[in-house]
Amino acid sequence: MPESHPAPQRFPVTVDVVALTVRNGELNVLLITRLIEPYRGKLALPGGFVLAGEDLQEAAGRELAEETGVEHLPGHLEQLGSYGPKGRDPRGDILTVAHLLLAPDFPVLAAGSDAEQAAWYPVRDIQSGELQLAFDHAQILEDALERAKSKLEYSPLGAAFCGEEFTIAQLRAVYEAVWGTRLDPRNFHRKATGTPGFLEETGRMTAGDAGRPAALFRLAPAARPTAGQPTRAVLNPPLMRPRES
Amino acid sequence: MPESHPAPQRFPVTVDVVALTVRNGELNVLLITRLIEPYRGKLALPGGFVLAGEDLQEAAGRELAEETGVEHLPGHLEQLGSYGPKGRDPRGDILTVAHLLLAPDFPVLAAGSDAEQAAWYPVRDIQSGELQLAFDHAQILEDALERAKSKLEYSPLGAAFCGEEFTIAQLRAVYEAVWGTRLDPRNFHRKATGTPGFLEETGRMTAGDAGRPAALFRLAPAARPTAGQPTRAVLNPPLMRPRES
DNA sequence: ACAAAAGTGTTACACTTACACCCATGG
DNA sequence: CCATGGGTGTAAGTGTAACACTTTTGT
């Protein structure tokens, strides 16, 4: 740390959130349409300035709540990394700390007419170039996807995309959407249920769907995030994502 | 990002560097002795304020160069994560972006009398509580160690601790020091040399040491960091660290 | 000759993969 | 009864763990 006789440079600091969810078997990301310059009318990650007396995670949660209208966010929030401050915003040097939210599909509330409207967009549409993002947000999204993919291998956080209770098939759909691969349902079932400290049977079953009813599971206590201490539980051996050729 | 009619809060931003190396088979970290308040006389991570027009990595490299007297840093530098800004510095809200340097053992030059003197300290001495760190630097160090441990599993970055050319035994010593475990020399040898895209034989051998001479290796081209693009090469399957019971 | 460290072979076991097969429900 | 998806069994293949053994140097 510093010897700071000349007063140190100060920077505006923003938090941006890459909120991911799985809808209809497809990975989606939460984006807002910007109402002001720069990049007015363009899509961007939700986020905003960190306020005095706030911590980063706190600010990320607040911004996300403001822009979705959802008070208590479901899912798992973690820091992704920091970008800048040089040359990423036409208004000047702004540092941003990107965050990653892995969440079950939750409905976004309509904002008032003067607020930025958040909505889910398929990740594929950004990657294909069909939709473009403001600032360096495409890069941040890429990094977030890479992080999400490896998180699923080594941690129980795939379940963060599901609700409290879920079937193995729902969990598998998460892995398939995030990794962009197909997985053998039978082997996945064995691996997921057989990994100690990952899943716990609820005793309840699904009903009404086609086919045989499925058992409902929840995260095992060891894998659940506790207050303050986000889960450091690890899947060992990892759930392996198929090799990219 | 923001709608910012009220001018956004600005924060001082520092970079801190957890520089790790292996000396005598033991993991060491580079620390400075603080010459000014707060925490005057205490040990801390090297670092300092980000200047206008600087990027984070750039600032981290500059600070480290200033505090070690070493112009061109060897090894691998990456971002670790950001901490704060709330309540981590008695002078006020300061955001810090921590970085991780994995480097071969390099000599630290003596600083002038008014500069902060950097030196290597065994990580064990901090973990045991024998040495204490200023600010939240103990936490940052913990996070850095965790990151370093997993980097060694999935990336070829163990070699960042070695020089250009190294023997398998030297590389193994890195893994043992970082993971704090013993590894079977024979299985490690097979795994390291057998992993495609990791190591490349130089054709040269050691001489003068006890025992049979060892072949010298370097990182394979695929695993070497190229300008701008830090290596994303991956060991698949990973080099596995022994399970913690 | 002996110690020390490098490097190879071999066997047992763990885990993954692929796929045959049975189970339980809705239509 | 059949389609649909849930779930179990099993055998081949791949990789790890443990360790006996050979090779090549310094003393």
Coordinates of C-alpha atoms (C1' of nucleotides) in Angstrom, one line a residue:
Chain A
M1 CA 0.0 0.0 0.0
P2 CA 0.8 3.6 -0.5
E3 CA 2.9 6.5 0.5
S4 CA 0.5 9.1 -0.5
H5 CA 1.7 12.6 0.0
P6 CA 0.1 13.7 -3.3
A7 CA -3.6 13.0 -2.9
P8 CA -4.3 9.8 -4.7
Q9 CA -6.3 9.7 -7.9
R10 CA -10.0 8.9 -7.3
F11 CA -12.2 6.9 -9.7
P12 CA -15.9 6.3 -10.1
V13 CA -16.5 2.7 -9.4
T14 CA -19.4 0.7 -10.8
V15 CA -20.7 -2.8 -10.3
D16 CA -22.1 -4.8 -13.2
V17 CA -23.9 -8.1 -12.9
V18 CA -24.0 -11.0 -15.3
A19 CA -27.1 -12.7 -14.2
L20 CA -27.5 -16.1 -15.8
T21 CA -30.5 -18.4 -15.8
V22 CA -31.8 -21.3 -17.7
R23 CA -35.1 -20.9 -19.5
N24 CA -36.5 -23.6 -21.8
G25 CA -33.2 -25.4 -21.8
E26 CA -31.4 -22.3 -23.0
L27 CA -28.9 -20.1 -21.1
N28 CA -30.2 -16.6 -20.7
V29 CA -28.7 -13.4 -19.4
L30 CA -30.3 -10.4 -17.8
L31 CA -29.8 -7.2 -19.8
I32 CA -31.2 -3.6 -19.6
T33 CA -31.9 -1.2 -22.4
R34 CA -30.0 2.0 -21.8
L35 CA -32.1 5.1 -21.6
I36 CA -29.2 7.6 -21.5
E37 CA -26.0 8.3 -23.4
P38 CA -23.6 6.8 -24.0
Y39 CA -24.9 3.8 -25.8
R40 CA -28.5 5.0 -25.5
G41 CA -31.0 2.4 -26.6
K42 CA -28.3 -0.3 -26.6
L43 CA -28.3 -3.4 -24.4
A44 CA -26.0 -3.5 -21.4
L45 CA -25.4 -5.5 -18.2
P46 CA -27.4 -4.2 -15.2
G47 CA -25.3 -2.3 -12.8
G48 CA -24.5 1.1 -11.4
F49 CA -22.3 3.2 -9.3
V50 CA -21.0 2.1 -5.9
L51 CA -22.2 4.4 -3.2
A52 CA -20.3 5.7 -0.2
G53 CA -20.3 3.2 2.7
E54 CA -21.2 0.3 0.4
D55 CA -19.3 -2.9 -0.2
L56 CA -19.1 -4.3 -3.7
Q57 CA -21.4 -7.3 -3.3
E58 CA -23.9 -5.1 -1.5
A59 CA -23.9 -2.6 -4.3
A60 CA -24.3 -5.4 -6.9
G61 CA -27.3 -6.8 -5.0
R62 CA -28.9 -3.3 -4.7
E63 CA -28.5 -2.4 -8.3
L64 CA -29.9 -5.7 -9.4
A65 CA -32.9 -5.3 -7.1
E66 CA -33.5 -1.8 -8.4
E67 CA -33.4 -2.8 -12.0
T68 CA -35.5 -6.0 -11.8
G69 CA -37.9 -4.9 -9.1
V70 CA -37.1 -8.1 -7.2
E71 CA -36.4 -7.5 -3.6
H72 CA -34.7 -10.7 -2.4
L73 CA -32.6 -12.2 -5.2
P74 CA -32.6 -15.9 -5.5
G75 CA -29.4 -17.8 -6.5
H76 CA -25.7 -17.4 -5.9
L77 CA -23.9 -14.1 -6.3
E78 CA -20.1 -13.9 -6.5
Q79 CA -17.5 -11.5 -7.8
L80 CA -16.1 -12.1 -11.2
G81 CA -13.4 -9.5 -11.7
S82 CA -12.6 -5.9 -12.3
Y83 CA -12.2 -4.1 -15.6
G84 CA -10.6 -0.8 -16.4
P85 CA -10.4 1.9 -15.5
K86 CA -8.7 3.0 -18.7
G87 CA -10.6 3.4 -22.0
R88 CA -13.8 1.4 -21.4
D89 CA -16.2 4.3 -21.0
P90 CA -16.4 7.4 -23.2
R91 CA -17.2 9.5 -20.2
G92 CA -13.8 8.9 -18.7
D93 CA -11.9 6.4 -16.6
I94 CA -14.4 4.3 -14.7
L95 CA -13.5 1.1 -12.8
T96 CA -16.1 -1.6 -12.9
V97 CA -16.3 -4.7 -10.7
A98 CA -18.2 -7.4 -12.5
H99 CA -20.3 -10.0 -10.6
L100 CA -21.9 -13.3 -11.5
L101 CA -25.3 -14.3 -10.5
L102 CA -26.5 -17.9 -11.0
A103 CA -30.2 -17.9 -10.5
P104 CA -33.4 -19.9 -11.1
D105 CA -35.6 -18.3 -13.7
F106 CA -37.3 -15.4 -11.9
P107 CA -39.8 -13.0 -13.4
V108 CA -38.5 -9.4 -14.0
L109 CA -41.0 -6.8 -12.9
A110 CA -41.8 -4.0 -15.3
A111 CA -40.0 -0.8 -14.5
G112 CA -41.5 2.7 -14.5
S113 CA -41.2 4.6 -17.7
D114 CA -38.1 6.5 -16.6
A115 CA -36.2 3.4 -15.4
E116 CA -34.1 1.0 -17.3
Q117 CA -36.1 -2.1 -18.3
A118 CA -34.4 -5.4 -17.5
A119 CA -35.3 -8.6 -19.4
W120 CA -33.9 -12.0 -20.2
Y121 CA -32.1 -12.6 -23.5
P122 CA -30.7 -15.9 -24.8
V123 CA -26.9 -15.9 -24.5
R124 CA -26.7 -17.4 -27.9
D125 CA -28.1 -14.3 -29.5
I126 CA -25.3 -12.2 -28.1
Q127 CA -22.6 -14.8 -29.1
S128 CA -24.0 -15.0 -32.6
G129 CA -23.6 -11.2 -32.9
E130 CA -27.3 -10.7 -33.4
L131 CA -27.5 -8.6 -30.3
Q132 CA -24.7 -6.3 -29.3
L133 CA -23.7 -5.0 -25.9
A134 CA -22.5 -1.6 -24.8
F135 CA -19.1 -0.8 -23.3
D136 CA -16.9 -3.9 -22.8
H137 CA -19.8 -5.9 -21.7
A138 CA -19.4 -8.6 -24.4
Q139 CA -16.0 -9.3 -23.0
I140 CA -17.3 -9.4 -19.4
L141 CA -20.1 -11.8 -20.5
E142 CA -17.6 -14.1 -22.2
D143 CA -15.5 -14.2 -19.0
A144 CA -18.7 -14.9 -16.9
L145 CA -19.6 -17.8 -19.1
E146 CA -16.2 -19.3 -18.8
R147 CA -16.4 -18.9 -15.0
A148 CA -19.9 -20.4 -14.9
K149 CA -18.8 -23.4 -16.9
S150 CA -16.0 -24.3 -14.6
K151 CA -18.0 -23.6 -11.5
L152 CA -20.3 -26.3 -12.6
E153 CA -17.5 -28.8 -12.7
Y154 CA -16.0 -28.2 -9.4
S155 CA -18.8 -26.9 -7.2
P156 CA -22.4 -27.8 -6.4
L157 CA -23.5 -24.4 -7.9
G158 CA -25.4 -26.0 -10.7
A159 CA -28.2 -26.3 -8.2
A160 CA -28.2 -22.5 -7.9
F161 CA -30.0 -22.4 -11.2
C162 CA -32.8 -24.6 -9.8
G163 CA -35.3 -23.8 -7.1
E164 CA -35.3 -25.3 -3.6
E165 CA -36.3 -28.7 -4.9
F166 CA -35.5 -30.1 -8.3
T167 CA -35.3 -33.3 -10.2
I168 CA -32.1 -34.8 -11.6
A169 CA -33.3 -34.1 -15.1
Q170 CA -33.8 -30.4 -14.3
L171 CA -30.3 -30.3 -12.9
R172 CA -29.0 -32.0 -16.0
A173 CA -30.8 -29.5 -18.2
V174 CA -28.8 -26.8 -16.4
Y175 CA -25.5 -28.5 -17.1
E176 CA -26.4 -29.1 -20.7
A177 CA -27.5 -25.4 -21.2
V178 CA -24.4 -24.0 -19.6
W179 CA -21.9 -26.3 -21.2
G180 CA -23.7 -26.5 -24.5
T181 CA -23.5 -30.2 -24.6
R182 CA -25.7 -33.3 -24.3
L183 CA -25.1 -35.5 -21.3
D184 CA -26.1 -39.1 -20.9
P185 CA -29.2 -39.0 -18.5
R186 CA -28.3 -42.3 -16.9
N187 CA -24.7 -41.6 -16.2
F188 CA -25.5 -38.1 -15.0
H189 CA -28.1 -39.5 -12.7
R190 CA -25.6 -41.9 -11.1
K191 CA -22.9 -39.3 -10.9
A192 CA -25.1 -36.6 -9.3
T193 CA -26.8 -38.8 -6.8
G194 CA -23.6 -40.7 -6.1
T195 CA -21.4 -37.7 -5.3
P196 CA -21.2 -37.5 -1.5
G197 CA -22.1 -34.1 0.0
F198 CA -23.9 -32.9 -3.1
L199 CA -27.6 -33.9 -3.2
E200 CA -30.1 -34.9 -0.6
E201 CA -33.4 -36.7 -1.3
T202 CA -36.5 -34.9 -0.2
G203 CA -38.7 -38.0 -0.3
R204 CA -41.1 -36.2 -2.5
M205 CA -41.8 -37.0 -6.2
T206 CA -43.0 -35.1 -9.2
A207 CA -46.4 -35.9 -10.6
G208 CA -48.4 -35.0 -13.7
D209 CA -45.6 -35.0 -16.2
A210 CA -45.2 -37.5 -18.9
G211 CA -43.3 -40.7 -18.0
R212 CA -42.3 -42.1 -14.7
P213 CA -42.4 -39.6 -11.7
A214 CA -39.0 -38.3 -10.7
A215 CA -37.6 -38.0 -7.2
L216 CA -37.1 -34.5 -5.9
F217 CA -33.8 -33.5 -4.4
R218 CA -32.3 -30.5 -2.7
L219 CA -28.7 -29.4 -2.0
A220 CA -27.1 -31.4 0.8
P221 CA -26.4 -29.3 4.0
A222 CA -22.7 -29.4 3.3
A223 CA -23.2 -27.8 -0.1
R224 CA -25.6 -25.1 1.0
P225 CA -24.3 -21.6 1.3
T226 CA -24.5 -20.5 4.9
A227 CA -24.8 -16.9 6.0
G228 CA -21.7 -14.9 5.2
Q229 CA -19.7 -18.0 4.1
P230 CA -20.6 -18.7 0.5
T231 CA -20.1 -22.4 -0.2
R232 CA -16.6 -23.6 -0.7
A233 CA -17.8 -27.2 -0.9
V234 CA -16.1 -29.0 -3.8
L235 CA -17.1 -31.9 -6.0
N236 CA -14.2 -34.3 -5.9
P237 CA -13.9 -35.9 -8.4
P238 CA -15.4 -33.1 -10.5
L239 CA -18.4 -33.5 -12.7
M240 CA -16.6 -33.6 -16.0
R241 CA -17.6 -31.6 -19.0
P242 CA -17.0 -33.4 -22.2
R243 CA -13.7 -32.5 -23.8
E244 CA -13.8 -29.9 -26.5
S245 CA -12.1 -31.6 -29.4
Chain B
M1 CA -24.5 0.9 -15.8
P2 CA -25.7 4.1 -14.3
E3 CA -28.0 7.0 -14.6
S4 CA -25.9 9.5 -12.9
H5 CA -27.4 12.9 -12.6
P6 CA -25.9 13.3 -9.1
A7 CA -22.1 13.1 -9.6
P8 CA -21.1 9.6 -8.7
Q9 CA -19.0 8.8 -5.6
R10 CA -15.3 8.5 -6.4
F11 CA -12.9 6.1 -4.6
P12 CA -9.2 5.9 -4.3
V13 CA -8.2 2.6 -5.9
T14 CA -5.1 0.6 -5.0
V15 CA -3.6 -2.5 -6.4
D16 CA -1.9 -5.1 -4.1
V17 CA 0.2 -8.0 -5.3
V18 CA 0.5 -11.4 -3.7
A19 CA 3.8 -12.4 -5.2
L20 CA 4.6 -16.1 -4.6
T21 CA 7.7 -18.0 -5.2
V22 CA 9.3 -21.3 -4.0
R23 CA 12.6 -21.1 -2.1
N24 CA 14.3 -24.1 -0.6
G25 CA 11.1 -26.1 -1.2
E26 CA 9.0 -23.7 0.7
L27 CA 6.4 -21.3 -0.5
N28 CA 7.3 -17.6 0.1
V29 CA 5.5 -14.4 -0.3
L30 CA 6.9 -10.9 -1.0
L31 CA 6.1 -8.4 1.7
I32 CA 7.1 -4.8 2.5
T33 CA 7.6 -3.2 5.9
R34 CA 5.4 -0.2 6.1
L35 CA 7.2 3.1 6.7
I36 CA 4.1 5.3 7.3
E37 CA 0.9 5.1 9.2
P38 CA -1.4 3.3 9.4
Y39 CA 0.2 0.0 10.4
R40 CA 3.7 1.7 10.4
G41 CA 6.4 -0.9 10.9
K42 CA 4.0 -3.8 10.1
L43 CA 4.2 -6.1 7.1
A44 CA 1.9 -5.7 4.2
L45 CA 1.5 -6.7 0.6
P46 CA 3.3 -4.5 -2.0
G47 CA 1.0 -2.2 -3.8
G48 CA -0.1 1.3 -4.2
F49 CA -2.6 3.7 -5.8
V50 CA -3.7 3.4 -9.4
L51 CA -2.8 6.5 -11.3
A52 CA -4.8 8.3 -13.9
G53 CA -4.7 6.7 -17.3
E54 CA -3.4 3.4 -15.9
D55 CA -5.0 -0.1 -16.2
L56 CA -5.0 -2.4 -13.2
Q57 CA -2.5 -4.9 -14.4
E58 CA -0.2 -2.1 -15.5
A59 CA -0.4 -0.4 -12.1
A60 CA 0.3 -3.8 -10.3
G61 CA 3.4 -4.3 -12.4
R62 CA 4.6 -0.7 -11.9
E63 CA 4.2 -0.9 -8.1
L64 CA 5.9 -4.2 -7.9
A65 CA 8.8 -3.0 -10.0
E66 CA 9.1 0.1 -7.8
E67 CA 9.1 -1.8 -4.5
T68 CA 11.5 -4.6 -5.6
G69 CA 13.8 -2.6 -7.8
V70 CA 13.3 -5.2 -10.5
E71 CA 12.5 -3.8 -13.9
H72 CA 11.1 -6.7 -15.8
L73 CA 9.2 -9.0 -13.6
P74 CA 9.5 -12.7 -14.3
G75 CA 6.6 -15.1 -13.9
H76 CA 2.8 -14.9 -14.4
L77 CA 0.6 -12.0 -13.2
E78 CA -3.1 -12.2 -13.0
Q79 CA -5.9 -10.5 -11.3
L80 CA -7.2 -12.1 -8.1
G81 CA -10.2 -10.0 -7.0
S82 CA -11.3 -6.8 -5.5
Y83 CA -11.8 -5.9 -1.8
G84 CA -13.7 -3.2 -0.1
P85 CA -14.2 -0.3 -0.3
K86 CA -15.9 -0.3 3.1
G87 CA -14.0 -0.6 6.3
R88 CA -10.7 -2.0 5.3
D89 CA -8.5 1.0 5.7
P90 CA -8.7 3.4 8.7
R91 CA -8.1 6.4 6.4
G92 CA -11.4 5.8 4.7
D93 CA -13.1 3.8 1.9
I94 CA -10.4 2.5 -0.4
L95 CA -11.0 -0.1 -3.0
T96 CA -8.2 -2.5 -3.7
V97 CA -7.7 -4.9 -6.6
A98 CA -5.5 -7.7 -5.5
H99 CA -3.3 -9.5 -8.0
L100 CA -1.4 -12.7 -8.0
L101 CA 2.2 -13.2 -9.3
L102 CA 3.6 -16.7 -9.7
A103 CA 7.3 -16.2 -10.1
P104 CA 10.7 -18.0 -10.0
D105 CA 12.8 -17.0 -7.0
F106 CA 14.2 -13.5 -7.9
P107 CA 16.5 -11.4 -5.8
V108 CA 14.9 -8.2 -4.3
L109 CA 17.0 -5.2 -4.6
A110 CA 17.7 -3.0 -1.5
A111 CA 15.6 0.1 -1.5
G112 CA 16.8 3.5 -0.5
S113 CA 16.3 4.5 3.1
D114 CA 13.0 6.3 2.4
A115 CA 11.5 3.5 0.4
E116 CA 9.6 0.5 1.6
Q117 CA 11.8 -2.5 1.7
A118 CA 10.5 -5.7 0.1
A119 CA 11.6 -9.2 1.1
W120 CA 10.5 -12.8 0.8
Y121 CA 8.8 -14.4 3.8
P122 CA 7.7 -18.0 4.3
V123 CA 4.0 -18.3 3.9
R124 CA 4.0 -20.7 6.8
D125 CA 5.1 -17.9 9.1
I126 CA 2.1 -15.9 8.3
Q127 CA -0.3 -18.8 8.5
S128 CA 1.1 -19.8 11.9
G129 CA 0.4 -16.3 13.2
E130 CA 4.0 -15.7 13.9
L131 CA 3.9 -12.8 11.4
Q132 CA 0.9 -10.5 11.1
L133 CA -0.2 -8.5 8.1
A134 CA -1.7 -5.1 7.9
F135 CA -5.2 -4.2 6.7
D136 CA -7.1 -7.2 5.3
H137 CA -4.0 -8.6 3.7
A138 CA -4.1 -11.9 5.6
Q139 CA -7.5 -12.6 3.9
I140 CA -6.2 -11.6 0.5
L141 CA -3.2 -13.9 1.0
E142 CA -5.5 -16.8 1.9
D143 CA -7.5 -16.2 -1.2
A144 CA -4.4 -16.0 -3.3
L145 CA -3.1 -19.3 -1.9
E146 CA -6.4 -21.0 -2.7
R147 CA -6.2 -19.6 -6.2
A148 CA -2.6 -20.7 -6.7
K149 CA -3.5 -24.2 -5.6
S150 CA -6.2 -24.7 -8.1
K151 CA -4.3 -23.0 -10.9
L152 CA -1.7 -25.7 -10.6
E153 CA -4.3 -28.4 -11.1
Y154 CA -5.8 -27.1 -14.2
S155 CA -3.2 -25.0 -15.9
P156 CA 0.5 -25.2 -16.9
L157 CA 1.3 -22.3 -14.5
G158 CA 3.3 -24.5 -12.1
A159 CA 6.1 -23.8 -14.6
A160 CA 5.8 -20.0 -13.9
F161 CA 7.6 -20.7 -10.6
C162 CA 10.5 -22.2 -12.5
G163 CA 13.0 -20.5 -14.8
E164 CA 13.1 -21.0 -18.6
E165 CA 14.4 -24.6 -18.2
F166 CA 13.7 -26.9 -15.4
T167 CA 13.8 -30.5 -14.4
I168 CA 10.7 -32.6 -13.5
A169 CA 11.9 -32.7 -9.9
Q170 CA 12.1 -28.9 -9.7
L171 CA 8.6 -28.7 -11.1
R172 CA 7.4 -31.3 -8.6
A173 CA 9.0 -29.4 -5.8
V174 CA 6.7 -26.4 -6.8
Y175 CA 3.6 -28.6 -6.6
E176 CA 4.7 -30.0 -3.3
A177 CA 5.4 -26.5 -1.8
V178 CA 2.1 -25.0 -3.1
W179 CA -0.1 -27.9 -2.2
G180 CA 1.8 -28.7 1.0
T181 CA 1.8 -32.4 0.1
R182 CA 4.3 -35.0 -1.0
L183 CA 3.9 -36.4 -4.5
D184 CA 5.2 -39.7 -5.8
P185 CA 8.2 -38.7 -8.0
R186 CA 7.6 -41.5 -10.4
N187 CA 3.9 -41.0 -11.0
F188 CA 4.4 -37.2 -11.2
H189 CA 7.1 -37.7 -13.8
R190 CA 4.9 -39.8 -16.0
K191 CA 2.0 -37.5 -15.6
A192 CA 3.9 -34.3 -16.3
T193 CA 5.8 -35.6 -19.3
G194 CA 2.8 -37.5 -20.6
T195 CA 0.3 -34.6 -20.6
P196 CA 0.1 -33.4 -24.2
G197 CA 0.8 -29.7 -24.7
F198 CA 2.5 -29.2 -21.3
L199 CA 6.2 -29.8 -21.5
E200 CA 8.8 -29.9 -24.2
E201 CA 12.2 -31.6 -23.9
T202 CA 15.2 -29.3 -24.4
G203 CA 17.6 -32.1 -25.1
R204 CA 19.9 -30.7 -22.4
M205 CA 20.6 -32.4 -19.1
T206 CA 21.6 -31.3 -15.6
A207 CA 25.1 -32.2 -14.4
G208 CA 27.0 -32.0 -11.1
D209 CA 24.2 -32.9 -8.8
A210 CA 24.0 -36.1 -6.8
G211 CA 22.3 -39.0 -8.6
R212 CA 21.5 -39.5 -12.2
P213 CA 21.4 -36.4 -14.4
A214 CA 17.9 -35.1 -15.2
A215 CA 16.5 -34.0 -18.5
L216 CA 15.7 -30.3 -18.8
F217 CA 12.3 -29.3 -20.0
R218 CA 10.6 -26.1 -20.9
L219 CA 6.9 -25.1 -21.4
A220 CA 5.5 -26.4 -24.7
P221 CA 4.6 -23.6 -27.1
A222 CA 0.9 -24.2 -26.6
A223 CA 1.3 -23.6 -22.9
R224 CA 3.5 -20.5 -23.1
P225 CA 1.8 -17.1 -22.5
T226 CA 1.9 -15.0 -25.6
A227 CA 2.0 -11.2 -25.7
G228 CA -1.4 -9.9 -24.6
Q229 CA -3.1 -13.3 -24.3
P230 CA -2.2 -14.9 -21.0
T231 CA -2.3 -18.6 -21.4
R232 CA -5.7 -20.2 -21.3
A233 CA -4.2 -23.6 -22.0
V234 CA -5.7 -26.2 -19.8
L235 CA -4.5 -29.5 -18.5
N236 CA -7.1 -32.1 -19.2
P237 CA -7.3 -34.3 -17.3
P238 CA -6.0 -32.1 -14.4
L239 CA -3.0 -32.8 -12.4
M240 CA -4.7 -34.0 -9.3
R241 CA -3.9 -32.7 -5.9
P242 CA -4.3 -35.4 -3.2
R243 CA -7.7 -35.3 -1.5
E244 CA -7.8 -33.5 1.8
S245 CA -9.4 -36.0 4.1
Chain C
dA1 C1' 30.9 -50.5 -4.1
dC2 C1' 27.4 -47.6 -2.4
dA3 C1' 24.1 -43.8 -2.0
dA4 C1' 21.2 -40.9 -4.5
dA5 C1' 18.2 -39.4 -7.7
dA6 C1' 16.1 -40.2 -12.6
dG7 C1' 13.2 -42.8 -15.0
dT8 C1' 10.3 -47.3 -16.6
dG9 C1' 7.1 -51.4 -15.8
dT10 C1' 3.3 -53.4 -13.7
dT11 C1' -0.7 -54.4 -11.2
dA12 C1' -4.9 -53.1 -8.6
dC13 C1' -8.4 -50.1 -8.4
dA14 C1' -11.4 -45.9 -9.4
dC15 C1' -14.0 -43.6 -12.5
dT16 C1' -16.1 -42.7 -17.0
dT17 C1' -18.6 -44.2 -21.1
dA18 C1' -21.8 -46.5 -23.7
dC19 C1' -25.6 -48.9 -23.9
dA20 C1' -29.0 -52.9 -22.6
dC21 C1' -32.6 -53.2 -19.7
dC22 C1' -36.4 -52.6 -16.3
dC23 C1' -39.9 -49.3 -13.8
dA24 C1' -43.8 -46.2 -13.3
dT25 C1' -46.6 -43.0 -15.0
dG26 C1' -50.0 -40.5 -18.7
dG27 C1' -52.6 -41.0 -22.8
Chain D
dC1 C1' -51.1 -51.0 -24.9
dC2 C1' -47.7 -47.9 -26.0
dA3 C1' -45.0 -43.7 -25.6
dT4 C1' -42.2 -41.2 -22.4
dG5 C1' -39.1 -40.3 -19.3
dG6 C1' -36.9 -42.2 -14.5
dG7 C1' -33.7 -45.2 -12.9
dT8 C1' -30.3 -49.7 -12.4
dG9 C1' -26.9 -53.1 -14.3
dT10 C1' -22.9 -54.1 -16.6
dA11 C1' -18.7 -54.4 -19.3
dA12 C1' -15.0 -52.0 -21.9
dG13 C1' -11.8 -48.4 -21.7
dT14 C1' -9.0 -44.8 -19.5
dG15 C1' -6.4 -42.8 -15.8
dT16 C1' -4.5 -42.9 -11.0
dA17 C1' -2.0 -45.0 -6.9
dA18 C1' 1.4 -47.8 -5.1
dC19 C1' 5.5 -49.8 -5.5
dA20 C1' 9.3 -53.1 -7.6
dC21 C1' 12.9 -52.3 -10.4
dT22 C1' 16.5 -50.5 -13.7
dT23 C1' 19.6 -46.6 -15.1
dT24 C1' 23.2 -43.2 -14.4
dT25 C1' 25.6 -40.3 -12.0
dG26 C1' 28.9 -38.5 -7.5
dT27 C1' 31.8 -40.1 -3.8

